[in-house]
Coordinates of C-alpha atoms in Angstrom, one line a residue:
X3 CA 0.4 14.3 -1.6
X4 CA -1.9 16.3 -3.8
X5 CA -3.8 13.4 -5.3
X6 CA -7.0 11.7 -4.1
X7 CA -6.7 8.5 -2.2
X8 CA -6.8 5.3 -4.1
X9 CA -10.5 4.3 -4.3
X10 CA -9.6 0.8 -3.4
X11 CA -7.4 1.7 -0.4
X12 CA -8.4 0.0 2.8
X13 CA -9.8 1.9 5.7
X14 CA -7.5 0.6 8.4
X15 CA -9.1 -0.7 11.6
X16 CA -7.9 0.2 15.1
X17 CA -7.3 -3.4 16.3
X18 CA -4.2 -5.5 16.5
X19 CA -3.8 -8.8 14.8
X20 CA -1.8 -11.4 16.6
X21 CA 0.4 -13.4 14.2
X22 CA 1.3 -17.0 14.5
X23 CA 4.8 -16.0 15.7
X24 CA 3.3 -14.0 18.6
X25 CA 4.2 -10.7 17.0
X26 CA 1.5 -8.0 17.0
X27 CA 1.3 -5.9 13.9
X28 CA 0.6 -2.1 14.4
X29 CA -3.1 -1.5 14.0
X30 CA -2.5 0.6 10.9
X31 CA -1.2 -2.6 9.2
X32 CA -3.0 -5.4 10.9
X33 CA -6.1 -5.6 8.8
X34 CA -4.1 -5.7 5.6
X35 CA -2.7 -9.1 6.4
X36 CA -6.1 -10.6 6.0
X37 CA -6.5 -9.3 2.5
X38 CA -4.0 -11.7 1.0
X39 CA -4.6 -15.5 1.4
X40 CA -0.9 -16.3 0.9
X41 CA -0.2 -14.8 4.3
X42 CA -1.8 -17.9 6.0
X43 CA 1.1 -20.0 4.8
X44 CA 3.8 -17.4 5.3
X45 CA 5.1 -17.2 8.9
X46 CA 7.6 -14.5 8.3
X47 CA 7.1 -12.3 5.2
X48 CA 3.5 -11.0 5.2
X49 CA 2.2 -9.2 2.2
X50 CA 0.6 -5.8 3.1
X51 CA 0.2 -4.2 -0.4
X52 CA 0.9 -5.3 -3.9
X53 CA 0.2 -4.7 -7.6
X54 CA 1.2 -6.6 -10.8
X55 CA 4.9 -5.8 -10.4
X56 CA 5.8 -4.9 -6.7
X57 CA 4.7 -5.8 -3.2
X58 CA 5.2 -4.4 0.3
X59 CA 6.1 -7.1 2.8
X60 CA 6.3 -7.1 6.6
X61 CA 9.0 -9.2 8.2
X62 CA 7.7 -10.6 11.5
X63 CA 11.1 -11.5 12.8
X64 CA 12.7 -8.0 12.7
X65 CA 9.4 -6.1 12.4
X66 CA 10.6 -4.3 9.3
X67 CA 8.9 -3.5 5.9
X68 CA 10.4 -3.7 2.5
X69 CA 9.4 -3.2 -1.1
X70 CA 10.4 -5.8 -3.6
X71 CA 9.7 -6.4 -7.2
X72 CA 7.8 -9.6 -8.1
X73 CA 9.6 -12.3 -10.0
X74 CA 8.6 -11.4 -13.6
X75 CA 9.9 -7.8 -13.5
X76 CA 13.5 -7.3 -14.5
X77 CA 15.3 -4.4 -13.0
X78 CA 18.2 -4.2 -15.5
X79 CA 19.5 -6.2 -18.4
X80 CA 23.0 -4.9 -17.5
X81 CA 24.9 -7.8 -15.9
X82 CA 26.2 -7.0 -12.3
X83 CA 24.2 -3.8 -12.1
X84 CA 24.5 -2.8 -8.5
X85 CA 22.7 0.6 -8.6
X86 CA 19.1 -0.4 -7.9
X87 CA 18.9 1.1 -4.4
X88 CA 20.6 4.3 -5.5
X89 CA 18.3 4.6 -8.5
X90 CA 15.2 4.0 -6.4
X91 CA 16.5 6.6 -3.9
X92 CA 16.9 9.1 -6.8
X93 CA 13.4 8.3 -8.1
X94 CA 11.9 9.2 -4.7
X95 CA 14.0 12.4 -4.5
X96 CA 12.9 13.3 -8.1
X97 CA 9.3 13.1 -7.0
X98 CA 10.0 15.4 -4.0
X99 CA 12.7 17.7 -5.4
X100 CA 13.1 17.5 -9.2
X101 CA 15.0 20.8 -9.3
X102 CA 17.6 19.5 -6.8
X103 CA 18.1 16.3 -8.8
X104 CA 18.8 18.5 -11.8
X105 CA 21.3 20.6 -9.8
X106 CA 23.0 17.4 -8.6
X107 CA 23.5 16.3 -12.1
X108 CA 24.8 19.7 -13.3
X109 CA 27.2 19.7 -10.4
X110 CA 28.7 16.5 -11.8
X111 CA 28.9 17.6 -15.4
X112 CA 32.6 17.0 -15.7
X113 CA 32.2 13.5 -14.3
X114 CA 29.4 12.7 -16.6
X115 CA 31.4 13.9 -19.6
X116 CA 34.1 11.4 -18.8
X117 CA 31.6 8.6 -18.6
X118 CA 29.9 9.7 -21.8
X119 CA 33.3 9.8 -23.6
X120 CA 34.0 6.2 -22.5
X121 CA 30.4 5.2 -23.4
X122 CA 30.6 6.6 -26.9
X123 CA 33.9 4.8 -27.5
X124 CA 32.4 1.5 -26.2
X125 CA 29.5 1.8 -28.7
X126 CA 31.2 3.3 -31.8
X127 CA 34.9 2.6 -31.4
X128 CA 35.5 6.3 -32.0
X129 CA 37.6 8.3 -29.5
X130 CA 36.0 11.7 -28.9
X131 CA 37.0 14.6 -26.7
X132 CA 35.1 15.4 -23.5
X133 CA 34.2 18.8 -25.1
X134 CA 33.1 17.3 -28.4
X135 CA 29.7 17.8 -29.9
X136 CA 28.9 14.1 -29.5
X137 CA 29.5 14.3 -25.7
X138 CA 27.5 17.5 -25.4
X139 CA 24.6 16.0 -27.3
X140 CA 24.6 12.9 -25.1
X141 CA 24.7 15.1 -22.0
X142 CA 21.8 17.1 -23.1
X143 CA 19.8 13.9 -23.9
X144 CA 20.0 13.0 -20.2
X145 CA 18.5 16.3 -19.2
X146 CA 15.6 15.9 -21.7
X147 CA 14.5 12.5 -20.4
X148 CA 13.3 12.4 -16.8
X149 CA 13.6 8.6 -16.5
X150 CA 17.2 8.6 -17.7
X151 CA 17.9 11.7 -15.5
X152 CA 16.7 9.7 -12.5
X153 CA 19.0 6.8 -13.4
X154 CA 22.0 9.0 -13.9
X155 CA 21.4 10.8 -10.6
X156 CA 21.3 7.4 -8.9
X157 CA 24.5 6.3 -10.5
X158 CA 26.2 9.5 -9.6
X159 CA 25.2 8.8 -5.9
X160 CA 26.8 5.4 -6.3
X161 CA 29.9 7.0 -7.8
X162 CA 30.2 9.4 -4.9
X163 CA 29.7 6.8 -2.2
X164 CA 31.6 3.8 -3.5
X165 CA 34.0 5.1 -6.1
X166 CA 34.0 5.4 -9.9
X167 CA 31.8 3.2 -12.0
X168 CA 32.8 0.8 -14.7
X169 CA 31.2 -2.0 -16.8
X170 CA 28.6 -1.4 -19.5
X171 CA 28.9 2.4 -19.4
X172 CA 26.9 2.8 -22.6
X173 CA 23.8 1.2 -21.2
X174 CA 24.0 3.4 -18.1
X175 CA 24.5 6.8 -19.8
X176 CA 23.7 6.8 -23.5
X177 CA 20.0 7.4 -24.4
X178 CA 20.1 5.0 -27.4
X179 CA 21.6 2.1 -25.4
X180 CA 19.7 2.8 -22.2
X181 CA 16.4 2.1 -23.9
X182 CA 17.5 -1.5 -24.2
X183 CA 18.2 -2.1 -20.5
X184 CA 14.6 -2.1 -19.2
X185 CA 15.5 0.2 -16.3
X186 CA 13.2 3.0 -17.5
X187 CA 10.2 0.7 -17.4
X188 CA 11.3 -0.5 -14.0
X189 CA 11.4 3.1 -12.7
X190 CA 8.0 3.8 -14.2
X191 CA 6.4 0.9 -12.4
X192 CA 8.2 1.6 -9.2
X193 CA 7.0 5.2 -9.2
X194 CA 3.5 4.0 -9.9
X195 CA 3.6 1.6 -6.9
X196 CA 5.2 3.9 -4.3
X197 CA 2.7 6.7 -5.1
X198 CA -0.2 4.2 -4.7
X199 CA 1.3 2.9 -1.5
X200 CA 2.0 6.3 0.1
X201 CA -1.7 7.2 -0.6
X202 CA -3.0 4.0 1.0
X203 CA -0.9 3.6 4.2
X204 CA 0.7 6.0 6.6
X205 CA 4.3 5.3 5.5
X206 CA 7.6 7.0 4.6
X207 CA 9.4 5.6 1.6
X208 CA 12.9 6.8 0.8
X209 CA 13.9 4.3 -2.0
X210 CA 15.1 1.5 0.3
X211 CA 13.6 1.9 3.8
X212 CA 9.9 1.9 4.5
X213 CA 8.8 3.2 7.9
X214 CA 5.5 3.6 9.6
X215 CA 4.4 7.1 10.5
X216 CA 3.0 7.6 13.9
X217 CA 2.1 10.4 16.2
X218 CA 5.6 10.8 17.7
X219 CA 8.1 13.7 17.6
X220 CA 10.0 11.8 14.9
X221 CA 7.3 12.0 12.3
X222 CA 8.4 15.3 10.8
X223 CA 11.9 13.9 10.4
X224 CA 10.5 10.9 8.6
X225 CA 8.2 13.1 6.4
X226 CA 11.2 15.2 5.4
X227 CA 13.2 12.1 4.5
X228 CA 11.0 10.5 1.9
X229 CA 7.7 10.1 0.1
X230 CA 4.5 10.2 2.3
X231 CA 0.9 11.1 1.9
X232 CA 1.9 14.7 2.8
X233 CA 4.4 15.0 -0.1
X234 CA 3.8 17.6 -2.8
X235 CA 4.8 15.9 -6.1
X236 CA 3.1 18.3 -8.5
X237 CA 6.4 19.7 -9.8
X238 CA 7.7 16.2 -10.6
X239 CA 4.4 15.3 -12.3
X240 CA 4.7 18.3 -14.6
X241 CA 8.1 16.9 -15.8
X242 CA 7.5 13.2 -16.1
X243 CA 6.6 11.7 -19.5
X244 CA 3.0 11.0 -20.2
X245 CA 3.5 7.2 -20.1
X246 CA 4.5 7.5 -16.4
X247 CA 1.8 9.9 -15.5
X248 CA -0.9 7.6 -16.7
X249 CA 0.1 5.2 -14.0
X250 CA -0.2 7.9 -11.3
X251 CA -3.3 9.5 -9.9
X252 CA -4.3 12.9 -11.3
X253 CA -1.5 12.6 -13.9
X254 CA -0.8 15.8 -15.9
X255 CA -0.4 15.6 -19.7
X256 CA 3.0 16.4 -21.1
X257 CA 3.0 18.7 -24.0
X258 CA 5.6 18.8 -26.7
X259 CA 7.4 16.2 -28.8
X260 CA 10.5 15.5 -26.8
X261 CA 11.2 11.7 -27.2
X262 CA 11.0 9.7 -23.9
X263 CA 12.8 6.6 -22.8
X264 CA 10.8 3.4 -23.4
X265 CA 8.6 2.9 -20.3
X266 CA 7.6 -0.7 -21.0
X267 CA 8.8 -3.0 -18.2
X268 CA 11.2 -5.8 -19.1
X269 CA 9.6 -9.1 -18.2
X270 CA 11.3 -12.4 -17.7
X271 CA 8.4 -14.2 -19.3
X272 CA 9.0 -12.4 -22.6
X273 CA 12.8 -11.9 -22.6
X274 CA 14.1 -14.6 -20.3
X275 CA 16.2 -16.6 -22.8
X276 CA 17.5 -13.4 -24.4
X277 CA 18.5 -12.0 -21.0
X278 CA 20.3 -15.3 -20.1
X279 CA 22.3 -15.2 -23.4
X280 CA 23.3 -11.5 -22.9
X281 CA 24.5 -12.2 -19.4
X282 CA 26.3 -15.4 -20.3
X283 CA 28.2 -13.7 -23.1
X284 CA 28.9 -10.5 -21.2
X285 CA 32.5 -9.3 -21.2
X286 CA 33.3 -7.0 -18.3
X287 CA 34.9 -3.7 -19.1
X288 CA 35.7 -3.1 -15.4
X289 CA 38.5 -0.9 -14.0
X290 CA 39.2 -1.0 -10.3
X291 CA 37.8 2.2 -8.6
X292 CA 41.2 2.9 -7.1
X293 CA 42.7 3.1 -10.6
X294 CA 39.9 5.3 -11.9
X295 CA 39.7 7.6 -8.9
X296 CA 42.5 9.9 -10.1
X297 CA 40.5 10.9 -13.2
X298 CA 37.6 12.3 -11.3
X299 CA 37.4 15.5 -9.3
X300 CA 35.5 15.7 -6.0
X301 CA 32.7 18.3 -6.6
X302 CA 31.4 18.1 -3.1
X303 CA 32.3 20.3 -0.1
X304 CA 34.8 18.7 2.2
X305 CA 33.4 20.6 5.2
X306 CA 30.4 19.7 7.2
X307 CA 29.0 21.6 10.2
X308 CA 27.4 18.7 12.2
X309 CA 27.3 19.5 15.9
X310 CA 28.1 15.9 16.8
X311 CA 29.6 14.3 13.6
X312 CA 29.8 10.5 13.4
X313 CA 32.1 9.0 10.7
X314 CA 34.0 5.7 10.3
X315 CA 36.1 3.7 7.8
X316 CA 37.7 6.7 6.2
X317 CA 40.9 4.8 5.3
X318 CA 42.7 8.0 4.3
X319 CA 45.6 7.2 2.0
X320 CA 47.4 10.6 1.6
X321 CA 48.3 11.4 5.1
X322 CA 45.4 13.8 5.9
X323 CA 41.8 13.6 6.7
X324 CA 39.6 14.2 3.6
X325 CA 36.9 16.2 5.4
X326 CA 36.7 19.2 7.8
X327 CA 34.5 19.5 10.9
X328 CA 35.4 21.9 13.7
X329 CA 32.8 20.7 16.1
X330 CA 32.7 17.4 18.0
X331 CA 33.6 14.3 16.0
X332 CA 33.0 10.6 16.8
X333 CA 35.6 8.6 14.8
X334 CA 34.6 5.0 14.9
X335 CA 37.8 3.5 13.7
X336 CA 39.7 2.6 10.5
X337 CA 40.4 6.3 10.0
X338 CA 43.9 6.0 8.5
X339 CA 46.0 3.9 6.2
X340 CA 48.7 6.5 5.7
X341 CA 49.9 7.8 9.1
X342 CA 47.4 10.6 9.1
X343 CA 48.0 13.6 11.4
X344 CA 45.4 16.2 12.2
X345 CA 46.1 18.8 15.0
X346 CA 42.7 20.5 14.8
X347 CA 40.0 17.8 14.7
X348 CA 38.3 17.4 18.1
X349 CA 36.1 14.7 19.7
X350 CA 36.6 11.0 20.5
X351 CA 38.3 8.3 18.5
X352 CA 38.1 4.5 19.0
X353 CA 40.6 2.0 17.7
X354 CA 39.7 0.0 14.6
X355 CA 41.6 -2.9 12.9
X356 CA 43.5 -0.7 10.4
X357 CA 44.9 1.5 13.2
X358 CA 46.8 -1.5 14.4
X359 CA 48.8 -1.6 11.2
X360 CA 48.9 2.1 10.6
X361 CA 50.7 2.9 13.9
X362 CA 53.6 0.5 13.1
X363 CA 56.9 1.9 11.8
X364 CA 57.2 2.4 8.1
X365 CA 60.6 0.8 8.0
X366 CA 60.6 -3.0 7.6
X367 CA 64.0 -3.2 9.5
X368 CA 62.9 -4.5 12.8
X369 CA 66.3 -3.9 14.3
X370 CA 65.6 -0.2 13.9
X371 CA 64.9 1.6 17.2
X372 CA 61.5 2.6 15.9
X373 CA 60.4 -0.9 16.6
X374 CA 61.6 -0.9 20.3
X375 CA 58.1 -0.2 21.8
X376 CA 56.7 -3.1 19.8
X377 CA 59.3 -5.7 20.8
X378 CA 57.2 -7.1 23.7
X379 CA 54.7 -8.3 21.1
X380 CA 57.1 -10.0 18.7
X381 CA 56.5 -13.4 20.3
X382 CA 52.8 -13.4 19.5
X383 CA 51.6 -15.2 16.4
X384 CA 48.9 -12.5 15.9
X385 CA 51.5 -9.7 15.9
X386 CA 53.7 -11.6 13.4
X387 CA 50.7 -11.9 11.1
X388 CA 49.7 -8.3 11.7
X389 CA 53.1 -7.2 10.3
X390 CA 53.3 -9.7 7.5
X391 CA 49.7 -10.2 6.3
X392 CA 47.0 -8.3 8.3
X393 CA 44.2 -10.1 6.6
X394 CA 45.3 -13.3 8.3
X395 CA 45.7 -11.6 11.6
X396 CA 42.3 -10.1 12.3
X397 CA 40.7 -13.2 13.8
X398 CA 43.7 -13.9 15.9
X399 CA 43.7 -10.5 17.7
X400 CA 43.5 -10.4 21.5
X401 CA 40.3 -9.1 23.1
X402 CA 40.3 -5.4 23.9
X403 CA 41.8 -5.4 27.3
X404 CA 45.3 -6.3 26.0
X405 CA 48.2 -4.0 26.8
X406 CA 49.0 -3.7 23.1
X407 CA 46.0 -1.5 22.5
X408 CA 47.3 1.1 25.1
X409 CA 50.5 1.5 23.0
X410 CA 48.3 1.9 19.9
X411 CA 46.3 4.6 21.7
X412 CA 49.5 6.5 22.7
X413 CA 50.7 6.5 19.1
X414 CA 47.4 7.8 17.8
X415 CA 47.1 10.4 20.5
X416 CA 50.3 12.1 19.3
X417 CA 48.8 12.5 15.8
X418 CA 45.4 13.7 17.0
X419 CA 46.2 16.0 20.0
X420 CA 42.7 17.4 20.3
X421 CA 41.0 14.0 20.1
X422 CA 40.3 11.8 23.2
X423 CA 41.4 8.3 22.3
X424 CA 39.0 6.0 24.1
X425 CA 40.6 2.6 24.7
X426 CA 37.9 1.3 27.0
X427 CA 37.4 4.8 28.4
X428 CA 34.6 7.4 28.7
X429 CA 34.0 11.1 28.1
X430 CA 31.1 13.3 28.9
X431 CA 30.3 15.9 26.2
X432 CA 27.3 18.3 26.5
X433 CA 25.5 16.1 29.0
X434 CA 26.0 12.8 27.1
X435 CA 28.4 10.1 28.2
X436 CA 30.4 8.4 25.4
X437 CA 31.9 5.0 26.2
X438 CA 34.6 3.9 23.7
X439 CA 35.3 0.2 23.7
X440 CA 38.2 -1.4 21.7
X441 CA 36.5 -3.9 19.4
X442 CA 38.7 -3.8 16.2
X443 CA 37.0 -6.9 14.7
X444 CA 34.1 -9.2 15.3
X445 CA 35.6 -12.2 17.1
X446 CA 32.7 -14.6 16.4
X447 CA 34.6 -17.8 17.4
X448 CA 35.7 -16.1 20.6
X449 CA 32.5 -14.2 21.4
X450 CA 32.3 -15.5 25.0
X451 CA 35.7 -14.0 25.8
X452 CA 34.8 -10.9 23.8
X453 CA 31.5 -10.5 25.7
X454 CA 33.2 -11.0 29.0
X455 CA 35.6 -8.2 28.1
X456 CA 32.6 -6.0 27.1
X457 CA 30.8 -6.8 30.3
X458 CA 33.8 -6.0 32.5
X459 CA 34.5 -2.8 30.7
X460 CA 30.9 -1.6 30.9
X461 CA 30.6 -2.4 34.6
X462 CA 33.7 -0.3 35.3
X463 CA 32.9 2.6 33.0
X464 CA 29.2 2.9 33.7
X465 CA 30.0 3.2 37.4
X466 CA 27.2 4.4 39.7
X467 CA 25.5 7.0 37.4
X468 CA 22.4 5.3 36.0
X469 CA 20.7 8.5 34.7
X470 CA 23.2 10.2 32.3
X471 CA 22.4 9.5 28.6
X472 CA 25.0 7.1 27.4
X473 CA 26.2 6.2 23.9
X474 CA 28.5 3.2 23.4
X475 CA 31.0 3.5 20.5
X476 CA 33.1 0.6 19.0
X477 CA 34.6 -0.1 15.6
X478 CA 33.1 -3.5 15.1
X479 CA 29.5 -3.8 16.4
X480 CA 29.3 -5.3 19.9
X481 CA 26.9 -8.0 18.7
X482 CA 24.2 -8.5 16.1
X483 CA 21.5 -6.9 18.2
X484 CA 23.3 -3.6 18.0
X485 CA 24.6 -3.8 14.4
X486 CA 23.4 -2.1 11.2
X487 CA 24.6 -5.0 9.1
X488 CA 21.6 -6.6 7.4
X489 CA 21.0 -10.4 7.7
X490 CA 21.2 -10.5 3.8
X491 CA 24.8 -9.4 3.8
X492 CA 27.5 -12.0 3.1
X493 CA 29.4 -10.6 6.1
X494 CA 26.5 -11.3 8.5
X495 CA 27.1 -14.2 10.9
X496 CA 24.0 -15.4 12.8
X497 CA 26.3 -16.7 15.6
X498 CA 27.5 -13.2 16.6
X499 CA 24.7 -12.6 19.1
X500 CA 24.6 -11.4 22.7
X501 CA 24.9 -14.5 24.9
X502 CA 25.9 -12.7 28.1
X503 CA 22.7 -11.9 30.0
X504 CA 24.5 -9.6 32.4
X505 CA 25.2 -7.2 29.5
X506 CA 21.5 -7.0 28.8
X507 CA 20.9 -6.3 32.5
X508 CA 23.3 -3.3 32.3
X509 CA 21.3 -1.9 29.4
X510 CA 18.2 -2.2 31.4
X511 CA 19.7 -0.6 34.5
X512 CA 21.5 2.3 32.9
X513 CA 20.3 5.1 30.5
X514 CA 22.0 3.7 27.4
X515 CA 20.3 5.4 24.5
X516 CA 22.3 4.0 21.5
X517 CA 25.3 2.5 20.0
X518 CA 27.7 3.5 17.2
X519 CA 29.9 1.2 15.1
X520 CA 31.7 1.1 11.8
X521 CA 33.6 -1.9 10.2
X522 CA 31.1 -3.1 7.7
X523 CA 31.3 -0.3 5.1
X524 CA 27.6 0.1 4.8
X525 CA 26.8 2.8 2.2
X526 CA 24.9 5.8 3.4
X527 CA 22.2 5.2 0.8
X528 CA 21.3 1.9 2.5
X529 CA 20.8 3.5 5.9
X530 CA 22.9 5.3 8.5
X531 CA 20.8 4.5 11.5
X532 CA 18.0 2.4 12.7
X533 CA 15.9 1.8 15.9
X534 CA 16.2 -1.5 17.6
X535 CA 14.6 -3.2 20.6
X536 CA 17.2 -4.5 23.1
X537 CA 16.9 -5.1 26.8
X538 CA 13.3 -3.9 26.8
X539 CA 14.1 -0.5 25.4
X540 CA 14.2 1.4 22.1
X541 CA 17.8 2.2 21.1
X542 CA 19.4 3.8 18.1
X543 CA 22.3 2.2 16.1
X544 CA 24.4 4.3 13.9
X545 CA 27.0 3.3 11.2
X546 CA 28.3 6.3 9.1
X547 CA 30.9 5.3 6.6
X548 CA 32.9 8.1 5.0
X549 CA 32.3 8.9 1.3
X550 CA 32.3 12.0 -0.8
X551 CA 28.6 12.6 -0.2
X552 CA 28.8 11.5 3.4
X553 CA 31.4 13.2 5.5
X554 CA 29.5 12.3 8.7
X555 CA 26.1 11.7 10.3
X556 CA 24.6 14.4 12.6
X557 CA 24.0 12.5 15.8
X558 CA 22.1 15.4 17.3
X559 CA 19.1 14.4 15.2
X560 CA 18.9 11.3 17.5
X561 CA 20.2 12.8 20.8
X562 CA 17.6 15.6 20.7
X563 CA 14.8 13.1 20.4
X564 CA 16.2 10.9 23.2
X565 CA 16.7 13.9 25.5

């Protein structure tokens, strides 16, 4: 970064500090713990760096770092505003690549014009055309105000990953209304904090994740992903308003009289009662994303050229895959909700929960011969529920060695002739062994039976070759230790842990380098992979949900490092 180091930044010592939990912090961070007296009474979340509005904490349990705003700072006055991580991600990318953020917005102009049309109607009651002067004026206002531009880019990322937006569109897109939300002030303080932080500690910050830089072969990958001390942010500084630059080192002065979004942060201490009233009286203007989807055009390419392309939870609803990849694909389940057929896609495919319903005959007449192959399962309560109400069937399903899954595999294989359906099977591709286990759902209440099945399958499939790099693929994660689902998620269950020590022994004995799963619909903006410690080794975990901006994760970025 082309600024001087913060004069108050700590010169980090080379020793390690043992914490009360027995966890040793990396030496780059250890001395910082002693700077903050509150850490003496905090066994888990240790403060490493903070200012008036934000702080960086280190979690001693999972050895992770996170940036969080302190209690008085309000992110958004908009009720149910779920875009914070997307907007923070856009803020970091704006610092690094402001011209790419502008191109991303321009690519979505038609989408923005639809949102602005709805926003203007919400504020004025006037129905205007998407090509009207009012809409063009509102669109241009976004491009003239960097802090609003950052917000809009983040919301477009959310649109592309999770579906169309709704609720309080005016505050999200109209310059006049956005000034009342406090988000611009939040972004201003966030940028101020992350720039100070990146100049004080050897970190990579991408808007959600914070990772420590080290002298490994992965450093360049981390540097390319987010903000570090090596980042050149001069281009962004030349565009940001003066109010923001004053909070950044070596800020440049903005010339001209273009109005800027209010950069004063929204504080609970000053607006607490007003915020409460606004949110209590809020009337949602929500439309379900599935209903709104038909009004928006996908502006992204449907083709990716990943060498080993990982994707899950596509839930295709029109009988075809929504993306194209002619290399090697790893489909981690829940691919189809519409009897999808694709004769060209190649790679491996493991069975998810939705495949179990998708392979069933479309006719409800169970006397029809199409049901003949399924008749052996009519007697099972889980199968009856699967036909009548799948949501009530998931936790009744048999563990993955049941004969039912082999019939499912046969049905899917006919639709995807170039895919290898791995129903507790393995395949070697380019020197890497992929083991596909049938784990359609997380059977928490039957985890002992589930883990006995996993153990038996791995013992058979790993065989005698202890050296070949091996990746384990399943739809639901095998257990919490190899899951990308965060503990803060409502779907997280602390009981879903590995309790079979023989599984851990297999991981120690064999060259298992990572695991892939789906199931939890984790947006790509949150994270698509992480490194975990399990069985005394460092493994990767990947979860790559499909979206318009994420048609797959390039696994080679991790396999190359491992190999």
